[in-house]
mmCIF file of C-alpha atoms in Angstrom:
data_model
loop_
_atom_site.group_PDB
_atom_site.id
_atom_site.type_symbol
_atom_site.label_atom_id
_atom_site.label_comp_id
_atom_site.label_asym_id
_atom_site.label_seq_id
_atom_site.Cartn_x
_atom_site.Cartn_y
_atom_site.Cartn_z
ATOM 1 C CA UNK A 1 -1.683 11.251 17.504
ATOM 2 C CA UNK A 2 -4.490 12.206 15.133
ATOM 3 C CA UNK A 3 -4.216 14.117 11.889
ATOM 4 C CA UNK A 4 -7.354 15.508 10.279
ATOM 5 C CA UNK A 5 -7.285 16.241 6.554
ATOM 6 C CA UNK A 6 -9.753 18.915 5.508
ATOM 7 C CA UNK A 7 -11.743 16.671 3.154
ATOM 8 C CA UNK A 8 -13.930 13.767 4.201
ATOM 9 C CA UNK A 9 -11.512 10.894 4.888
ATOM 10 C CA UNK A 10 -11.615 7.802 2.713
ATOM 11 C CA UNK A 11 -9.754 5.923 5.481
ATOM 12 C CA UNK A 12 -10.501 6.570 9.166
ATOM 13 C CA UNK A 13 -8.722 4.721 11.968
ATOM 14 C CA UNK A 14 -9.594 5.279 15.616
ATOM 15 C CA UNK A 15 -7.931 3.637 18.595
ATOM 16 C CA UNK A 16 -6.687 0.700 16.522
ATOM 17 C CA UNK A 17 -4.776 -1.904 18.490
ATOM 18 C CA UNK A 18 -3.276 -5.251 17.496
ATOM 19 C CA UNK A 19 -1.551 -7.862 19.661
ATOM 20 C CA UNK A 20 0.360 -11.009 18.843
ATOM 21 C CA UNK A 21 0.294 -12.794 22.182
ATOM 22 C CA UNK A 22 1.931 -10.393 24.623
ATOM 23 C CA UNK A 23 3.493 -8.282 21.843
ATOM 24 C CA UNK A 24 1.634 -5.057 21.070
ATOM 25 C CA UNK A 25 2.099 -4.436 17.340
ATOM 26 C CA UNK A 26 -0.261 -1.434 17.244
ATOM 27 C CA UNK A 27 -1.145 0.794 20.170
ATOM 28 C CA UNK A 28 -4.279 2.933 19.870
ATOM 29 C CA UNK A 29 -3.506 4.247 16.381
ATOM 30 C CA UNK A 30 -5.553 7.177 15.009
ATOM 31 C CA UNK A 31 -5.266 8.429 11.433
ATOM 32 C CA UNK A 32 -7.420 9.923 8.685
ATOM 33 C CA UNK A 33 -6.477 9.717 5.007
ATOM 34 C CA UNK A 34 -8.187 11.969 2.466
ATOM 35 C CA UNK A 35 -9.359 10.710 -0.921
ATOM 36 C CA UNK A 36 -6.586 11.048 -3.499
ATOM 37 C CA UNK A 37 -3.908 11.593 -0.854
ATOM 38 C CA UNK A 38 -0.479 9.941 -0.871
ATOM 39 C CA UNK A 39 0.552 8.862 2.638
ATOM 40 C CA UNK A 40 3.924 7.200 3.257
ATOM 41 C CA UNK A 41 4.585 5.210 6.430
ATOM 42 C CA UNK A 42 8.163 5.341 7.685
ATOM 43 C CA UNK A 43 9.851 3.897 10.732
ATOM 44 C CA UNK A 44 12.305 1.256 11.900
ATOM 45 C CA UNK A 45 11.689 -2.434 11.303
ATOM 46 C CA UNK A 46 9.136 -3.827 13.726
ATOM 47 C CA UNK A 47 7.450 -0.462 14.275
ATOM 48 C CA UNK A 48 4.028 -1.698 13.120
ATOM 49 C CA UNK A 49 3.928 -0.243 9.598
ATOM 50 C CA UNK A 50 3.001 -3.444 7.773
ATOM 51 C CA UNK A 51 0.498 -4.429 10.443
ATOM 52 C CA UNK A 52 -1.051 -0.967 10.150
ATOM 53 C CA UNK A 53 -1.503 -1.229 6.395
ATOM 54 C CA UNK A 54 -2.837 -4.803 6.555
ATOM 55 C CA UNK A 55 -5.514 -3.784 9.056
ATOM 56 C CA UNK A 56 -7.004 -1.405 6.481
ATOM 57 C CA UNK A 57 -8.354 -4.300 4.386
ATOM 58 C CA UNK A 58 -8.418 -6.856 7.221
ATOM 59 C CA UNK A 59 -5.535 -8.984 6.040
ATOM 60 C CA UNK A 60 -4.752 -8.598 9.731
ATOM 61 C CA UNK A 61 -7.700 -8.500 12.131
ATOM 62 C CA UNK A 62 -7.314 -5.635 14.589
ATOM 63 C CA UNK A 63 -8.220 -6.288 18.226
ATOM 64 C CA UNK A 64 -9.434 -2.888 19.396
ATOM 65 C CA UNK A 65 -10.719 0.313 17.839
ATOM 66 C CA UNK A 66 -12.394 0.975 14.499
ATOM 67 C CA UNK A 67 -11.321 1.168 10.851
ATOM 68 C CA UNK A 68 -13.570 2.658 8.177
ATOM 69 C CA UNK A 69 -12.958 2.622 4.416
ATOM 70 C CA UNK A 70 -15.251 4.790 2.339
ATOM 71 C CA UNK A 71 -17.570 5.069 5.325
ATOM 72 C CA UNK A 72 -17.834 1.269 5.698
ATOM 73 C CA UNK A 73 -16.550 -0.342 8.908
ATOM 74 C CA UNK A 74 -13.828 -2.878 8.206
ATOM 75 C CA UNK A 75 -15.056 -6.140 9.736
ATOM 76 C CA UNK A 76 -15.829 -9.740 8.862
ATOM 77 C CA UNK A 77 -19.002 -10.405 6.904
ATOM 78 C CA UNK A 78 -20.753 -8.471 4.196
ATOM 79 C CA UNK A 79 -18.811 -5.281 4.883
ATOM 80 C CA UNK A 80 -15.487 -6.925 4.064
ATOM 81 C CA UNK A 81 -16.405 -7.479 0.416
ATOM 82 C CA UNK A 82 -17.395 -3.809 0.116
ATOM 83 C CA UNK A 83 -14.061 -2.772 1.606
ATOM 84 C CA UNK A 84 -11.961 -5.079 -0.564
ATOM 85 C CA UNK A 85 -13.767 -3.921 -3.687
ATOM 86 C CA UNK A 86 -12.416 -0.446 -2.913
ATOM 87 C CA UNK A 87 -8.847 -1.465 -2.057
ATOM 88 C CA UNK A 88 -5.982 -2.996 -4.007
ATOM 89 C CA UNK A 89 -2.841 -4.393 -2.399
ATOM 90 C CA UNK A 90 0.703 -4.706 -3.720
ATOM 91 C CA UNK A 91 2.927 -6.980 -1.628
ATOM 92 C CA UNK A 92 6.665 -7.432 -1.062
ATOM 93 C CA UNK A 93 6.416 -10.848 -2.705
ATOM 94 C CA UNK A 94 4.736 -10.634 -6.074
ATOM 95 C CA UNK A 95 2.133 -13.377 -5.408
ATOM 96 C CA UNK A 96 1.488 -13.982 -9.109
ATOM 97 C CA UNK A 97 -0.023 -17.205 -10.413
ATOM 98 C CA UNK A 98 2.909 -19.039 -12.055
ATOM 99 C CA UNK A 99 0.644 -21.141 -14.274
ATOM 100 C CA UNK A 100 -1.075 -18.128 -15.842
ATOM 101 C CA UNK A 101 0.285 -15.740 -18.427
ATOM 102 C CA UNK A 102 1.039 -12.179 -17.373
ATOM 103 C CA UNK A 103 -2.081 -11.035 -19.223
ATOM 104 C CA UNK A 104 -4.327 -13.562 -17.481
ATOM 105 C CA UNK A 105 -2.808 -12.758 -14.069
ATOM 106 C CA UNK A 106 -4.120 -9.225 -14.538
ATOM 107 C CA UNK A 107 -7.410 -10.218 -16.180
ATOM 108 C CA UNK A 108 -8.446 -12.896 -13.684
ATOM 109 C CA UNK A 109 -9.671 -10.686 -10.823
ATOM 110 C CA UNK A 110 -12.326 -8.737 -12.742
ATOM 111 C CA UNK A 111 -13.596 -11.992 -14.282
ATOM 112 C CA UNK A 112 -13.880 -13.749 -10.916
ATOM 113 C CA UNK A 113 -15.135 -10.856 -8.805
ATOM 114 C CA UNK A 114 -16.915 -8.534 -11.208
ATOM 115 C CA UNK A 115 -18.046 -11.206 -13.705
ATOM 116 C CA UNK A 116 -16.479 -9.280 -16.573
ATOM 117 C CA UNK A 117 -16.247 -11.357 -19.787
ATOM 118 C CA UNK A 118 -12.754 -12.741 -20.408
ATOM 119 C CA UNK A 119 -12.394 -10.878 -23.706
ATOM 120 C CA UNK A 120 -13.232 -7.531 -22.112
ATOM 121 C CA UNK A 121 -11.033 -8.187 -19.098
ATOM 122 C CA UNK A 122 -8.072 -9.197 -21.246
ATOM 123 C CA UNK A 123 -8.449 -6.034 -23.316
ATOM 124 C CA UNK A 124 -8.393 -3.907 -20.164
ATOM 125 C CA UNK A 125 -5.490 -5.958 -18.780
ATOM 126 C CA UNK A 126 -3.431 -5.253 -21.892
ATOM 127 C CA UNK A 127 -4.075 -1.516 -21.499
ATOM 128 C CA UNK A 128 -2.930 -1.686 -17.867
ATOM 129 C CA UNK A 129 0.224 -3.611 -18.785
ATOM 130 C CA UNK A 130 0.943 -0.919 -21.367
ATOM 131 C CA UNK A 131 0.398 1.699 -18.665
ATOM 132 C CA UNK A 132 3.022 0.148 -16.372
ATOM 133 C CA UNK A 133 5.448 -0.295 -19.254
ATOM 134 C CA UNK A 134 5.414 -4.050 -19.843
ATOM 135 C CA UNK A 135 2.725 -4.502 -22.486
ATOM 136 C CA UNK A 136 5.160 -6.464 -24.653
ATOM 137 C CA UNK A 137 5.482 -9.127 -21.932
ATOM 138 C CA UNK A 138 1.761 -10.006 -21.832
ATOM 139 C CA UNK A 139 2.097 -13.521 -23.260
ATOM 140 C CA UNK A 140 4.969 -14.541 -20.979
ATOM 141 C CA UNK A 141 4.704 -16.352 -17.650
ATOM 142 C CA UNK A 142 5.827 -14.704 -14.393
ATOM 143 C CA UNK A 143 8.979 -16.818 -14.087
ATOM 144 C CA UNK A 144 10.160 -15.416 -17.429
ATOM 145 C CA UNK A 145 10.181 -11.861 -16.046
ATOM 146 C CA UNK A 146 12.612 -9.945 -13.868
ATOM 147 C CA UNK A 147 11.594 -9.063 -10.330
ATOM 148 C CA UNK A 148 10.896 -5.480 -11.319
ATOM 149 C CA UNK A 149 8.693 -6.618 -14.187
ATOM 150 C CA UNK A 150 6.816 -9.029 -11.910
ATOM 151 C CA UNK A 151 6.138 -6.238 -9.430
ATOM 152 C CA UNK A 152 4.780 -4.067 -12.226
ATOM 153 C CA UNK A 153 2.438 -6.931 -13.122
ATOM 154 C CA UNK A 154 1.367 -6.917 -9.469
ATOM 155 C CA UNK A 155 0.563 -3.209 -9.705
ATOM 156 C CA UNK A 156 -1.400 -3.714 -12.941
ATOM 157 C CA UNK A 157 -3.315 -6.564 -11.295
ATOM 158 C CA UNK A 158 -4.263 -4.322 -8.371
ATOM 159 C CA UNK A 159 -5.362 -1.560 -10.760
ATOM 160 C CA UNK A 160 -7.519 -4.004 -12.731
ATOM 161 C CA UNK A 161 -10.063 -4.006 -9.913
ATOM 162 C CA UNK A 162 -10.437 -0.210 -10.267
ATOM 163 C CA UNK A 163 -9.746 0.434 -6.570
ATOM 164 C CA UNK A 164 -10.215 3.775 -4.855
ATOM 165 C CA UNK A 165 -7.267 2.937 -2.571
ATOM 166 C CA UNK A 166 -3.933 1.234 -3.318
ATOM 167 C CA UNK A 167 -1.924 -0.191 -0.419
ATOM 168 C CA UNK A 168 1.785 -0.892 -0.934
ATOM 169 C CA UNK A 169 3.666 -2.988 1.622
ATOM 170 C CA UNK A 170 7.372 -2.381 0.884
ATOM 171 C CA UNK A 171 6.883 -3.012 -2.857
ATOM 172 C CA UNK A 172 10.602 -2.751 -3.679
ATOM 173 C CA UNK A 173 12.161 -4.598 -0.735
ATOM 174 C CA UNK A 174 12.442 -7.917 -2.609
ATOM 175 C CA UNK A 175 14.007 -6.331 -5.695
ATOM 176 C CA UNK A 176 17.604 -6.061 -6.799
ATOM 177 C CA UNK A 177 18.780 -2.440 -6.499
ATOM 178 C CA UNK A 178 18.826 -1.837 -10.253
ATOM 179 C CA UNK A 179 15.140 -2.790 -10.486
ATOM 180 C CA UNK A 180 13.882 -0.514 -7.715
ATOM 181 C CA UNK A 181 13.719 2.623 -9.838
ATOM 182 C CA UNK A 182 11.463 1.157 -12.506
ATOM 183 C CA UNK A 183 8.851 0.173 -9.921
ATOM 184 C CA UNK A 184 9.053 3.493 -8.079
ATOM 185 C CA UNK A 185 8.554 5.308 -11.405
ATOM 186 C CA UNK A 186 5.293 3.416 -11.937
ATOM 187 C CA UNK A 187 4.086 4.330 -8.432
ATOM 188 C CA UNK A 188 5.043 7.983 -9.014
ATOM 189 C CA UNK A 189 2.846 7.881 -12.115
ATOM 190 C CA UNK A 190 -0.102 6.758 -9.979
ATOM 191 C CA UNK A 191 0.398 9.448 -7.340
ATOM 192 C CA UNK A 192 -2.156 12.240 -7.544
ATOM 193 C CA UNK A 193 -4.048 10.409 -10.301
ATOM 194 C CA UNK A 194 -7.161 10.282 -8.123
ATOM 195 C CA UNK A 195 -6.330 6.963 -6.451
ATOM 196 C CA UNK A 196 -5.478 7.138 -2.737
ATOM 197 C CA UNK A 197 -2.042 5.637 -2.024
ATOM 198 C CA UNK A 198 -0.815 4.368 1.344
ATOM 199 C CA UNK A 199 2.750 3.060 1.192
ATOM 200 C CA UNK A 200 5.237 1.406 3.489
ATOM 201 C CA UNK A 201 8.723 1.969 2.095
ATOM 202 C CA UNK A 202 12.369 2.371 3.041
ATOM 203 C CA UNK A 203 13.099 4.518 -0.020
ATOM 204 C CA UNK A 204 13.630 7.923 1.581
ATOM 205 C CA UNK A 205 14.155 9.964 -1.579
ATOM 206 C CA UNK A 206 11.010 8.516 -3.110
ATOM 207 C CA UNK A 207 9.026 9.178 0.070
ATOM 208 C CA UNK A 208 10.131 12.795 0.134
ATOM 209 C CA UNK A 209 9.251 13.285 -3.524
ATOM 210 C CA UNK A 210 5.866 11.588 -3.723
ATOM 211 C CA UNK A 211 4.176 11.895 -0.301
ATOM 212 C CA UNK A 212 1.596 14.451 0.723
ATOM 213 C CA UNK A 213 2.194 13.395 4.326
ATOM 214 C CA UNK A 214 4.741 11.291 6.159
ATOM 215 C CA UNK A 215 3.546 9.119 9.043
ATOM 216 C CA UNK A 216 6.422 8.111 11.303
ATOM 217 C CA UNK A 217 5.821 5.025 13.435
ATOM 218 C CA UNK A 218 7.768 3.439 16.258
ATOM 219 C CA UNK A 219 6.879 0.681 18.724
ATOM 220 C CA UNK A 220 3.355 0.384 17.328
ATOM 221 C CA UNK A 221 2.542 4.068 17.722
ATOM 222 C CA UNK A 222 2.320 7.049 15.389
ATOM 223 C CA UNK A 223 4.968 9.453 16.659
ATOM 224 C CA UNK A 224 4.694 12.143 13.990
ATOM 225 C CA UNK A 225 2.509 13.154 11.040
ATOM 226 C CA UNK A 226 3.919 15.947 8.893
ATOM 227 C CA UNK A 227 4.696 17.102 5.376
ATOM 228 C CA UNK A 228 7.816 15.656 3.741
ATOM 229 C CA UNK A 229 9.625 19.002 3.953
ATOM 230 C CA UNK A 230 9.008 19.298 7.671
ATOM 231 C CA UNK A 231 9.827 15.663 8.384
ATOM 232 C CA UNK A 232 13.069 15.537 6.425
ATOM 233 C CA UNK A 233 14.412 19.000 7.233
ATOM 234 C CA UNK A 234 13.053 20.215 10.559
ATOM 235 C CA UNK A 235 11.339 17.479 12.555
ATOM 236 C CA UNK A 236 11.415 18.158 16.275
ATOM 237 C CA UNK A 237 10.704 14.545 17.137
ATOM 238 C CA UNK A 238 13.869 13.083 18.642
ATOM 239 C CA UNK A 239 13.042 9.533 17.600
ATOM 240 C CA UNK A 240 12.338 10.636 14.025
ATOM 241 C CA UNK A 241 15.645 12.504 13.913
ATOM 242 C CA UNK A 242 17.495 9.432 15.174
ATOM 243 C CA UNK A 243 15.758 7.279 12.547
ATOM 244 C CA UNK A 244 16.669 9.682 9.742
ATOM 245 C CA UNK A 245 20.273 9.932 10.934
ATOM 246 C CA UNK A 246 20.567 6.152 10.954
ATOM 247 C CA UNK A 247 18.952 5.681 7.538
ATOM 248 C CA UNK A 248 20.418 8.618 5.619
ATOM 249 C CA UNK A 249 23.927 8.179 6.978
ATOM 250 C CA UNK A 250 23.979 4.410 6.521
#
């Protein structure tokens, strides 16, 4: 299934396939994502959502088809740096450096990649920590923070590279329930701020509230692309209805 936003897509995927041995994780996936759009990927576990999102910046190498980010083909070599300079990633696990302060976790990327002076990068990092609501924790180390606070550091670290696209792979799945809301509030604040967001999540209420489009996946295929209102209230896709019944009535 292909969906064509009206504006020039910042992400274009055509015929993307990915295998792990005999298992087909993605089957000829087509999708366009417009600049500034918020796209949420939904579907049962094992449907290919995380593989899909990791192919966008080549954390997973796709086997067939083409992926373009900002008009640049996603592939090994010189193009990959151009792609990764445009994309930030927020993972399930926080992947912070335990030996660095929160401030330096955020400041490190621009220093290493963009050669920004440490003083300038730390100043920007502090502003980003303030933006995600944990500026007062800047001098602490990751192990001194709650899971929700660590994930907000992860979001600030991704923003520090000034990406055009932010990819979220189930950013709240490793959190205790009481910490989920604080992270989702930060992501809501980023939605429609000009940054393109592509998210894998199991938070249905959040998906309905924040998404421009819902992409429903199953068995490595895109089965439906629709607005949140259509998907949650009047989808005609039997598999999508079964998924929603299982999740919402759980």
